[in-house]
PDB file of C-alpha atoms in Angstrom:
ATOM      1  CA  MET A  22       0.000   0.000   0.000  1.00 72.00           C
ATOM      2  CA  GLU A  23       1.420   3.345  -1.082  1.00 90.00           C
ATOM      3  CA  PRO A  24       0.857   5.925   1.651  1.00 95.00           C
ATOM      4  CA  LYS A  25      -0.811   9.227   0.818  1.00 97.00           C
ATOM      5  CA  ILE A  26       1.862  11.922   1.167  1.00 98.00           C
ATOM      6  CA  ILE A  27       0.235  14.919   2.864  1.00 98.00           C
ATOM      7  CA  ASP A  28       1.722  17.929   1.078  1.00 98.00           C
ATOM      8  CA  GLY A  29       1.945  20.899   3.439  1.00 98.00           C
ATOM      9  CA  LYS A  30       3.186  23.200   0.678  1.00 98.00           C
ATOM     10  CA  VAL A  31       0.034  22.670  -1.392  1.00 98.00           C
ATOM     11  CA  ILE A  32      -2.352  22.926   1.585  1.00 98.00           C
ATOM     12  CA  SER A  33      -0.611  26.002   3.061  1.00 98.00           C
ATOM     13  CA  ALA A  34      -0.876  27.679  -0.368  1.00 98.00           C
ATOM     14  CA  GLN A  35      -4.656  26.997  -0.327  1.00 98.00           C
ATOM     15  CA  VAL A  36      -4.970  28.572   3.142  1.00 98.00           C
ATOM     16  CA  LYS A  37      -2.891  31.619   2.122  1.00 98.00           C
ATOM     17  CA  ASP A  38      -4.938  32.122  -1.044  1.00 98.00           C
ATOM     18  CA  GLU A  39      -8.157  32.069   1.022  1.00 98.00           C
ATOM     19  CA  VAL A  40      -6.618  34.609   3.442  1.00 98.00           C
ATOM     20  CA  LYS A  41      -5.520  36.789   0.509  1.00 98.00           C
ATOM     21  CA  GLU A  42      -9.047  36.826  -0.914  1.00 98.00           C
ATOM     22  CA  LYS A  43     -10.684  37.701   2.431  1.00 98.00           C
ATOM     23  CA  THR A  44      -8.016  40.358   3.143  1.00 98.00           C
ATOM     24  CA  ALA A  45      -8.873  42.119  -0.117  1.00 98.00           C
ATOM     25  CA  LYS A  46     -12.593  41.869   0.708  1.00 97.00           C
ATOM     26  CA  LEU A  47     -12.046  43.351   4.187  1.00 98.00           C
ATOM     27  CA  LEU A  48     -10.057  46.269   2.749  1.00 97.00           C
ATOM     28  CA  GLU A  49     -12.696  46.917   0.096  1.00 97.00           C
ATOM     29  CA  LYS A  50     -15.635  46.663   2.503  1.00 96.00           C
ATOM     30  CA  THR A  51     -14.241  48.510   5.555  1.00 96.00           C
ATOM     31  CA  GLY A  52     -10.991  50.234   4.513  1.00 96.00           C
ATOM     32  CA  VAL A  53      -9.182  48.142   7.163  1.00 97.00           C
ATOM     33  CA  GLN A  54      -5.759  46.876   6.116  1.00 97.00           C
ATOM     34  CA  VAL A  55      -4.649  43.879   8.135  1.00 98.00           C
ATOM     35  CA  CYS A  56      -1.405  44.661   9.973  1.00 98.00           C
ATOM     36  CA  LEU A  57       1.021  42.304  11.720  1.00 98.00           C
ATOM     37  CA  ALA A  58       3.852  43.606  13.928  1.00 98.00           C
ATOM     38  CA  VAL A  59       6.841  41.287  14.279  1.00 97.00           C
ATOM     39  CA  ILE A  60       9.486  41.890  16.948  1.00 98.00           C
ATOM     40  CA  LEU A  61      12.902  40.232  16.819  1.00 97.00           C
ATOM     41  CA  VAL A  62      15.418  40.731  19.621  1.00 97.00           C
ATOM     42  CA  GLY A  63      19.032  39.769  18.926  1.00 95.00           C
ATOM     43  CA  GLU A  64      20.857  38.027  16.107  1.00 89.00           C
ATOM     44  CA  ASP A  65      19.581  34.419  16.200  1.00 88.00           C
ATOM     45  CA  SER A  66      20.016  33.244  12.598  1.00 87.00           C
ATOM     46  CA  ALA A  67      17.097  30.751  12.603  1.00 86.00           C
ATOM     47  CA  SER A  68      14.835  33.483  14.006  1.00 90.00           C
ATOM     48  CA  GLN A  69      15.966  35.873  11.278  1.00 91.00           C
ATOM     49  CA  VAL A  70      14.937  33.302   8.644  1.00 90.00           C
ATOM     50  CA  TYR A  71      11.513  32.836  10.297  1.00 90.00           C
ATOM     51  CA  VAL A  72      10.951  36.598  10.431  1.00 92.00           C
ATOM     52  CA  ARG A  73      11.909  36.938   6.772  1.00 94.00           C
ATOM     53  CA  ASN A  74       9.438  34.176   5.848  1.00 94.00           C
ATOM     54  CA  LYS A  75       6.686  35.869   7.853  1.00 95.00           C
ATOM     55  CA  LYS A  76       7.312  39.186   6.080  1.00 95.00           C
ATOM     56  CA  ARG A  77       7.172  37.406   2.725  1.00 96.00           C
ATOM     57  CA  ALA A  78       3.875  35.730   3.654  1.00 97.00           C
ATOM     58  CA  CYS A  79       2.411  39.099   4.774  1.00 98.00           C
ATOM     59  CA  GLU A  80       3.356  40.596   1.431  1.00 98.00           C
ATOM     60  CA  TYR A  81       1.745  37.712  -0.450  1.00 98.00           C
ATOM     61  CA  VAL A  82      -1.622  37.858   1.349  1.00 98.00           C
ATOM     62  CA  GLY A  83      -1.783  41.678   1.274  1.00 98.00           C
ATOM     63  CA  PHE A  84      -1.024  42.505   4.929  1.00 98.00           C
ATOM     64  CA  LYS A  85       0.956  45.481   6.086  1.00 98.00           C
ATOM     65  CA  SER A  86       3.863  44.227   8.188  1.00 97.00           C
ATOM     66  CA  LEU A  87       5.764  46.228  10.778  1.00 98.00           C
ATOM     67  CA  SER A  88       9.184  44.894  11.628  1.00 96.00           C
ATOM     68  CA  TYR A  89      11.092  45.756  14.816  1.00 97.00           C
ATOM     69  CA  GLU A  90      14.614  44.320  14.828  1.00 96.00           C
ATOM     70  CA  LEU A  91      16.061  45.171  18.216  1.00 97.00           C
ATOM     71  CA  PRO A  92      19.641  44.650  19.413  1.00 97.00           C
ATOM     72  CA  GLU A  93      20.527  41.811  21.798  1.00 96.00           C
ATOM     73  CA  CYS A  94      21.125  44.366  24.591  1.00 97.00           C
ATOM     74  CA  THR A  95      17.483  45.621  24.533  1.00 98.00           C
ATOM     75  CA  SER A  96      16.169  45.605  28.098  1.00 98.00           C
ATOM     76  CA  GLN A  97      13.000  43.790  29.116  1.00 98.00           C
ATOM     77  CA  GLU A  98      11.478  47.137  30.046  1.00 98.00           C
ATOM     78  CA  GLU A  99      12.100  48.567  26.553  1.00 98.00           C
ATOM     79  CA  LEU A 100      10.564  45.492  24.922  1.00 98.00           C
ATOM     80  CA  LEU A 101       7.464  45.643  27.160  1.00 98.00           C
ATOM     81  CA  GLU A 102       7.074  49.367  26.392  1.00 98.00           C
ATOM     82  CA  LEU A 103       7.075  48.611  22.660  1.00 98.00           C
ATOM     83  CA  ILE A 104       4.488  45.831  23.138  1.00 98.00           C
ATOM     84  CA  GLU A 105       2.225  48.178  25.134  1.00 98.00           C
ATOM     85  CA  LYS A 106       2.526  50.793  22.381  1.00 98.00           C
ATOM     86  CA  LEU A 107       1.453  48.206  19.792  1.00 98.00           C
ATOM     87  CA  ASN A 108      -1.354  46.942  22.095  1.00 98.00           C
ATOM     88  CA  ASN A 109      -2.771  50.488  22.065  1.00 98.00           C
ATOM     89  CA  ASP A 110      -2.391  51.021  18.312  1.00 98.00           C
ATOM     90  CA  ASP A 111      -5.748  50.306  16.658  1.00 97.00           C
ATOM     91  CA  THR A 112      -4.139  49.877  13.235  1.00 98.00           C
ATOM     92  CA  VAL A 113      -2.144  46.834  14.473  1.00 98.00           C
ATOM     93  CA  HIS A 114      -4.099  43.550  14.574  1.00 98.00           C
ATOM     94  CA  GLY A 115      -1.425  41.023  15.457  1.00 98.00           C
ATOM     95  CA  ILE A 116       1.730  41.173  17.607  1.00 98.00           C
ATOM     96  CA  LEU A 117       4.343  38.475  17.353  1.00 97.00           C
ATOM     97  CA  VAL A 118       7.532  38.347  19.418  1.00 97.00           C
ATOM     98  CA  GLN A 119       9.945  35.873  17.843  1.00 96.00           C
ATOM     99  CA  MET A 120      11.204  33.279  20.332  1.00 94.00           C
ATOM    100  CA  PRO A 121      13.715  32.440  21.742  1.00 93.00           C
ATOM    101  CA  LEU A 122      14.492  35.717  23.482  1.00 96.00           C
ATOM    102  CA  PRO A 123      17.894  36.650  24.976  1.00 96.00           C
ATOM    103  CA  LYS A 124      18.492  35.161  28.455  1.00 96.00           C
ATOM    104  CA  HIS A 125      17.892  38.426  30.357  1.00 97.00           C
ATOM    105  CA  ILE A 126      14.299  38.707  29.087  1.00 98.00           C
ATOM    106  CA  ASP A 127      11.553  36.581  30.655  1.00 98.00           C
ATOM    107  CA  GLU A 128       9.460  34.947  27.918  1.00 97.00           C
ATOM    108  CA  LYS A 129       6.435  34.433  30.163  1.00 97.00           C
ATOM    109  CA  THR A 130       6.280  38.133  31.087  1.00 98.00           C
ATOM    110  CA  VAL A 131       6.521  39.067  27.403  1.00 98.00           C
ATOM    111  CA  ILE A 132       3.719  36.657  26.381  1.00 98.00           C
ATOM    112  CA  ASP A 133       1.512  37.877  29.244  1.00 98.00           C
ATOM    113  CA  THR A 134       2.006  41.520  28.157  1.00 98.00           C
ATOM    114  CA  ILE A 135       0.721  41.007  24.595  1.00 98.00           C
ATOM    115  CA  SER A 136      -3.004  41.783  24.414  1.00 98.00           C
ATOM    116  CA  PRO A 137      -4.917  38.455  24.093  1.00 98.00           C
ATOM    117  CA  LYS A 138      -6.869  40.097  21.251  1.00 98.00           C
ATOM    118  CA  LYS A 139      -3.619  40.583  19.290  1.00 98.00           C
ATOM    119  CA  ASP A 140      -1.857  37.386  20.402  1.00 98.00           C
ATOM    120  CA  VAL A 141      -1.921  35.730  16.967  1.00 98.00           C
ATOM    121  CA  ASP A 142       0.594  33.097  18.154  1.00 97.00           C
ATOM    122  CA  GLY A 143      -2.059  31.807  20.574  1.00 97.00           C
ATOM    123  CA  PHE A 144       0.349  31.659  23.545  1.00 96.00           C
ATOM    124  CA  HIS A 145      -1.384  34.036  26.011  1.00 97.00           C
ATOM    125  CA  PRO A 146      -2.921  32.219  29.016  1.00 97.00           C
ATOM    126  CA  MET A 147      -6.333  33.703  28.155  1.00 97.00           C
ATOM    127  CA  ASN A 148      -6.228  32.171  24.662  1.00 98.00           C
ATOM    128  CA  VAL A 149      -5.013  28.839  26.031  1.00 96.00           C
ATOM    129  CA  GLY A 150      -7.874  28.946  28.569  1.00 96.00           C
ATOM    130  CA  ALA A 151     -10.398  29.788  25.841  1.00 97.00           C
ATOM    131  CA  LEU A 152      -9.246  26.727  23.893  1.00 96.00           C
ATOM    132  CA  CYS A 153      -9.658  24.582  27.028  1.00 95.00           C
ATOM    133  CA  ILE A 154     -13.297  25.541  27.508  1.00 95.00           C
ATOM    134  CA  GLY A 155     -14.236  25.871  23.845  1.00 91.00           C
ATOM    135  CA  GLU A 156     -14.529  29.659  23.681  1.00 94.00           C
ATOM    136  CA  GLU A 157     -13.385  31.987  20.903  1.00 93.00           C
ATOM    137  CA  GLY A 158      -9.680  32.807  20.943  1.00 96.00           C
ATOM    138  CA  PHE A 159      -6.488  32.287  18.991  1.00 98.00           C
ATOM    139  CA  VAL A 160      -5.079  28.788  18.666  1.00 96.00           C
ATOM    140  CA  SER A 161      -1.341  28.098  18.529  1.00 96.00           C
ATOM    141  CA  CYS A 162      -0.431  28.044  14.801  1.00 97.00           C
ATOM    142  CA  THR A 163       1.290  24.657  14.477  1.00 97.00           C
ATOM    143  CA  PRO A 164      -1.512  22.566  16.067  1.00 98.00           C
ATOM    144  CA  ALA A 165      -4.112  24.573  14.112  1.00 98.00           C
ATOM    145  CA  GLY A 166      -2.104  23.764  10.969  1.00 98.00           C
ATOM    146  CA  VAL A 167      -2.137  20.028  11.766  1.00 98.00           C
ATOM    147  CA  ILE A 168      -5.951  20.085  11.978  1.00 98.00           C
ATOM    148  CA  GLN A 169      -6.114  21.741   8.550  1.00 98.00           C
ATOM    149  CA  LEU A 170      -3.721  19.142   7.089  1.00 98.00           C
ATOM    150  CA  LEU A 171      -5.964  16.328   8.343  1.00 98.00           C
ATOM    151  CA  LYS A 172      -9.262  17.912   7.303  1.00 98.00           C
ATOM    152  CA  ARG A 173      -8.116  19.029   3.865  1.00 98.00           C
ATOM    153  CA  SER A 174      -6.672  15.555   3.222  1.00 98.00           C
ATOM    154  CA  ASP A 175     -10.122  14.044   3.998  1.00 98.00           C
ATOM    155  CA  ILE A 176      -8.831  12.163   7.035  1.00 98.00           C
ATOM    156  CA  GLU A 177     -11.608  11.299   9.466  1.00 98.00           C
ATOM    157  CA  ILE A 178     -10.773  12.477  13.013  1.00 98.00           C
ATOM    158  CA  SER A 179     -14.059  11.886  14.852  1.00 98.00           C
ATOM    159  CA  GLY A 180     -14.072   8.684  16.899  1.00 98.00           C
ATOM    160  CA  LYS A 181     -10.445   7.869  16.046  1.00 98.00           C
ATOM    161  CA  GLU A 182      -7.783   6.928  18.572  1.00 98.00           C
ATOM    162  CA  CYS A 183      -5.105   9.620  18.523  1.00 98.00           C
ATOM    163  CA  VAL A 184      -1.745   9.499  20.315  1.00 98.00           C
ATOM    164  CA  ILE A 185       0.224  12.736  20.630  1.00 98.00           C
ATOM    165  CA  ILE A 186       3.872  12.244  21.536  1.00 98.00           C
ATOM    166  CA  GLY A 187       5.057  15.379  23.345  1.00 98.00           C
ATOM    167  CA  ARG A 188       3.403  17.658  25.913  1.00 97.00           C
ATOM    168  CA  SER A 189       4.841  21.120  25.201  1.00 95.00           C
ATOM    169  CA  ASN A 190       2.702  24.227  25.679  1.00 93.00           C
ATOM    170  CA  ILE A 191       3.228  25.189  22.042  1.00 93.00           C
ATOM    171  CA  VAL A 192       2.336  21.881  20.349  1.00 96.00           C
ATOM    172  CA  GLY A 193       1.483  18.869  22.521  1.00 97.00           C
ATOM    173  CA  LYS A 194      -1.089  20.336  24.917  1.00 97.00           C
ATOM    174  CA  PRO A 195      -3.034  22.534  22.439  1.00 97.00           C
ATOM    175  CA  MET A 196      -2.898  19.662  19.914  1.00 98.00           C
ATOM    176  CA  ALA A 197      -4.610  17.375  22.437  1.00 98.00           C
ATOM    177  CA  LEU A 198      -7.352  19.954  23.060  1.00 97.00           C
ATOM    178  CA  LEU A 199      -7.940  20.491  19.331  1.00 97.00           C
ATOM    179  CA  MET A 200      -8.184  16.751  18.648  1.00 98.00           C
ATOM    180  CA  LEU A 201     -10.680  16.454  21.529  1.00 97.00           C
ATOM    181  CA  ARG A 202     -12.670  19.284  19.963  1.00 96.00           C
ATOM    182  CA  GLU A 203     -12.770  17.179  16.767  1.00 97.00           C
ATOM    183  CA  ASN A 204     -14.110  14.204  18.786  1.00 98.00           C
ATOM    184  CA  ALA A 205     -10.976  12.060  18.723  1.00 98.00           C
ATOM    185  CA  THR A 206     -10.076   9.852  21.699  1.00 98.00           C
ATOM    186  CA  VAL A 207      -6.784  11.378  22.814  1.00 98.00           C
ATOM    187  CA  THR A 208      -3.745  10.030  24.657  1.00 98.00           C
ATOM    188  CA  VAL A 209      -0.804  12.330  25.383  1.00 98.00           C
ATOM    189  CA  ALA A 210       2.430  10.355  25.638  1.00 98.00           C
ATOM    190  CA  HIS A 211       5.858  11.745  26.551  1.00 95.00           C
ATOM    191  CA  SER A 212       9.383  10.905  27.707  1.00 90.00           C
ATOM    192  CA  ARG A 213       8.105   9.349  30.965  1.00 95.00           C
ATOM    193  CA  THR A 214       5.450   7.172  29.321  1.00 97.00           C
ATOM    194  CA  LYS A 215       6.002   3.473  30.076  1.00 97.00           C
ATOM    195  CA  ASP A 216       6.060   1.148  27.055  1.00 97.00           C
ATOM    196  CA  LEU A 217       5.803   4.097  24.667  1.00 97.00           C
ATOM    197  CA  ALA A 218       5.794   1.904  21.546  1.00 97.00           C
ATOM    198  CA  ASP A 219       2.821  -0.131  22.885  1.00 98.00           C
ATOM    199  CA  VAL A 220       0.869   3.059  23.587  1.00 98.00           C
ATOM    200  CA  VAL A 221       1.609   4.589  20.159  1.00 98.00           C
ATOM    201  CA  ARG A 222       0.769   1.332  18.375  1.00 98.00           C
ATOM    202  CA  ARG A 223      -2.887   1.706  19.414  1.00 98.00           C
ATOM    203  CA  ALA A 224      -3.247   4.939  17.453  1.00 98.00           C
ATOM    204  CA  ASP A 225      -5.178   5.517  14.248  1.00 98.00           C
ATOM    205  CA  ILE A 226      -3.547   8.975  14.157  1.00 98.00           C
ATOM    206  CA  VAL A 227      -0.037   9.569  15.532  1.00 98.00           C
ATOM    207  CA  ILE A 228       1.205  13.140  16.031  1.00 98.00           C
ATOM    208  CA  ALA A 229       4.920  13.233  16.860  1.00 98.00           C
ATOM    209  CA  ALA A 230       6.303  16.360  18.523  1.00 97.00           C
ATOM    210  CA  ILE A 231       9.227  15.357  20.739  1.00 95.00           C
ATOM    211  CA  GLY A 232      12.190  16.994  18.993  1.00 92.00           C
ATOM    212  CA  LYS A 233      14.289  13.821  18.676  1.00 94.00           C
ATOM    213  CA  PRO A 234      15.454  12.872  15.176  1.00 94.00           C
ATOM    214  CA  LYS A 235      13.865   9.667  13.822  1.00 94.00           C
ATOM    215  CA  ALA A 236      12.845   8.552  17.343  1.00 95.00           C
ATOM    216  CA  ILE A 237       9.551   7.069  16.134  1.00 97.00           C
ATOM    217  CA  THR A 238      10.400   3.905  14.232  1.00 98.00           C
ATOM    218  CA  ALA A 239       8.274   1.424  12.281  1.00 98.00           C
ATOM    219  CA  ASP A 240       7.606  -0.797  15.313  1.00 97.00           C
ATOM    220  CA  PHE A 241       5.681   2.114  16.948  1.00 98.00           C
ATOM    221  CA  ILE A 242       3.153   2.291  14.120  1.00 98.00           C
ATOM    222  CA  LYS A 243       0.210   0.042  13.403  1.00 98.00           C
ATOM    223  CA  GLU A 244      -0.646  -0.886   9.827  1.00 97.00           C
ATOM    224  CA  GLY A 245      -2.744   1.813   8.109  1.00 98.00           C
ATOM    225  CA  ALA A 246      -2.164   4.570  10.704  1.00 98.00           C
ATOM    226  CA  VAL A 247      -1.951   8.268   9.793  1.00 98.00           C
ATOM    227  CA  VAL A 248       1.346   9.832  10.930  1.00 98.00           C
ATOM    228  CA  ILE A 249       1.854  13.579  11.355  1.00 98.00           C
ATOM    229  CA  ASP A 250       5.460  14.560  12.039  1.00 98.00           C
ATOM    230  CA  VAL A 251       5.781  17.950  13.750  1.00 97.00           C
ATOM    231  CA  GLY A 252       9.491  17.525  14.521  1.00 95.00           C
ATOM    232  CA  ILE A 253      12.155  19.418  12.642  1.00 91.00           C
ATOM    233  CA  ASN A 254      15.703  18.352  13.404  1.00 90.00           C
ATOM    234  CA  ARG A 255      19.006  18.471  11.601  1.00 83.00           C
ATOM    235  CA  ASN A 256      20.572  15.070  10.962  1.00 76.00           C
ATOM    236  CA  LEU A 257      24.060  15.419  12.442  1.00 71.00           C
ATOM    237  CA  GLU A 258      25.598  12.984   9.948  1.00 77.00           C
ATOM    238  CA  THR A 259      24.126  14.326   6.705  1.00 81.00           C
ATOM    239  CA  GLY A 260      23.237  17.889   7.743  1.00 80.00           C
ATOM    240  CA  LYS A 261      19.789  17.372   6.179  1.00 87.00           C
ATOM    241  CA  LEU A 262      16.503  18.216   7.880  1.00 89.00           C
ATOM    242  CA  CYS A 263      14.580  15.287   9.284  1.00 93.00           C
ATOM    243  CA  GLY A 264      11.573  14.779  11.513  1.00 96.00           C
ATOM    244  CA  ASP A 265      10.860  12.881  14.731  1.00 97.00           C
ATOM    245  CA  VAL A 266       9.683   9.957  12.580  1.00 97.00           C
ATOM    246  CA  ASP A 267      11.945   7.530  10.721  1.00 97.00           C
ATOM    247  CA  TYR A 268      10.141   8.383   7.476  1.00 97.00           C
ATOM    248  CA  GLU A 269      11.684   5.787   5.106  1.00 96.00           C
ATOM    249  CA  ASN A 270      10.776   2.845   7.335  1.00 97.00           C
ATOM    250  CA  VAL A 271       7.506   4.173   8.763  1.00 98.00           C
ATOM    251  CA  ALA A 272       5.901   5.378   5.495  1.00 98.00           C
ATOM    252  CA  PRO A 273       5.218   1.886   4.034  1.00 97.00           C
ATOM    253  CA  LYS A 274       3.017   1.041   7.055  1.00 97.00           C
ATOM    254  CA  CYS A 275       0.934   4.246   6.855  1.00 98.00           C
ATOM    255  CA  SER A 276      -2.251   5.169   5.041  1.00 98.00           C
ATOM    256  CA  ALA A 277      -1.045   8.807   5.112  1.00 98.00           C
ATOM    257  CA  ILE A 278       2.072  10.605   6.347  1.00 98.00           C
ATOM    258  CA  THR A 279       3.639  14.086   6.336  1.00 98.00           C
ATOM    259  CA  PRO A 280       7.190  14.507   5.042  1.00 97.00           C
ATOM    260  CA  VAL A 281       9.864  16.686   6.687  1.00 96.00           C
ATOM    261  CA  PRO A 282      10.471  19.233   5.303  1.00 95.00           C
ATOM    262  CA  GLY A 283       7.295  20.178   3.413  1.00 96.00           C
ATOM    263  CA  GLY A 284       4.661  18.785   5.761  1.00 97.00           C
ATOM    264  CA  VAL A 285       3.643  20.603   8.948  1.00 97.00           C
ATOM    265  CA  GLY A 286       6.271  23.397   8.606  1.00 95.00           C
ATOM    266  CA  PRO A 287       4.608  25.508   5.886  1.00 96.00           C
ATOM    267  CA  MET A 288       1.273  25.344   7.745  1.00 98.00           C
ATOM    268  CA  THR A 289       2.535  27.291  10.763  1.00 96.00           C
ATOM    269  CA  ILE A 290       2.980  30.565   8.847  1.00 96.00           C
ATOM    270  CA  ALA A 291      -0.255  29.995   6.876  1.00 98.00           C
ATOM    271  CA  MET A 292      -2.214  29.688  10.154  1.00 98.00           C
ATOM    272  CA  LEU A 293      -0.434  32.762  11.554  1.00 98.00           C
ATOM    273  CA  MET A 294      -1.761  34.712   8.546  1.00 98.00           C
ATOM    274  CA  ASN A 295      -5.203  33.223   9.177  1.00 98.00           C
ATOM    275  CA  ASN A 296      -5.136  34.247  12.869  1.00 98.00           C
ATOM    276  CA  CYS A 297      -4.059  37.788  12.000  1.00 98.00           C
ATOM    277  CA  LEU A 298      -6.899  38.142   9.485  1.00 98.00           C
ATOM    278  CA  GLU A 299      -9.368  36.809  12.103  1.00 98.00           C
ATOM    279  CA  SER A 300      -8.115  39.461  14.524  1.00 98.00           C
ATOM    280  CA  ALA A 301      -8.649  42.253  11.971  1.00 98.00           C
ATOM    281  CA  ILE A 302     -12.152  40.965  11.176  1.00 97.00           C
ATOM    282  CA  ARG A 303     -13.028  40.941  14.910  1.00 96.00           C
ATOM    283  CA  PHE A 304     -11.624  44.458  15.328  1.00 95.00           C
ATOM    284  CA  SER A 305     -13.588  45.763  12.344  1.00 94.00           C
ATOM    285  CA  GLY A 306     -16.846  44.042  13.340  1.00 91.00           C
ATOM    286  CA  ALA A 307     -17.355  43.280   9.637  1.00 89.00           C
ATOM    287  CA  ASP A 308     -19.071  40.162   8.356  1.00 87.00           C
ATOM    288  CA  ILE A 309     -16.577  38.689   5.873  1.00 84.00           C
TER     289      ILE A 309
END
């Protein structure tokens, strides 16, 4: 059985095109131009690439993007002042502070300072709480992207047994809540789970997010399972990107699988664009 390869590039392009269309409609109907502010502190090269990609995506969908590239020595107080200024600016709909931050700045304080209404990353405790109890809020972009990959690939979620490997605040926990919302039966496994392979083998849908290259091997996967690989690691021997799943050996057992790169990765920025548009629509009160 040839597995279906879930192509994140194609699906993220669909999402971005839908955002682009609605963005134009919002501008035409209300005069509101969607605006995303991105703040980068320091010289982290991976972060610089992410920020560049976000700017490019903003350009494509028709957003205005504000970019604040601050030196490594920026104090926490200066960063919080800038966030407050953007919180109070009605022309800004989304605020994103690129992580990781320099050691002298407390990430939690920064996340808590961003207005929940502009927290398009979905990290603010109020948005996490809203997800927990099924209220309106912003959902962390990577888990939201995984749901879109499954739905747009016609993969049934309701009633399925889903095992999520990883319990981070950014992926594992919100992923579990979203799969519950879609009526899956959810198990969250992690580094302390006993007999991890036995637990994962029960799953119809496996979502791997542990940050260990090729840790999930073929003996973890039951025949016909759907495997979503959120991991992005660099193979130390070859220098190539690889996921948390041993793709070559796992793929033949799957009914569907995401590759790395080109699977979950492109969805994160597409869902960020989607969240930012949602924010602008809520601010404008328009029916788009």
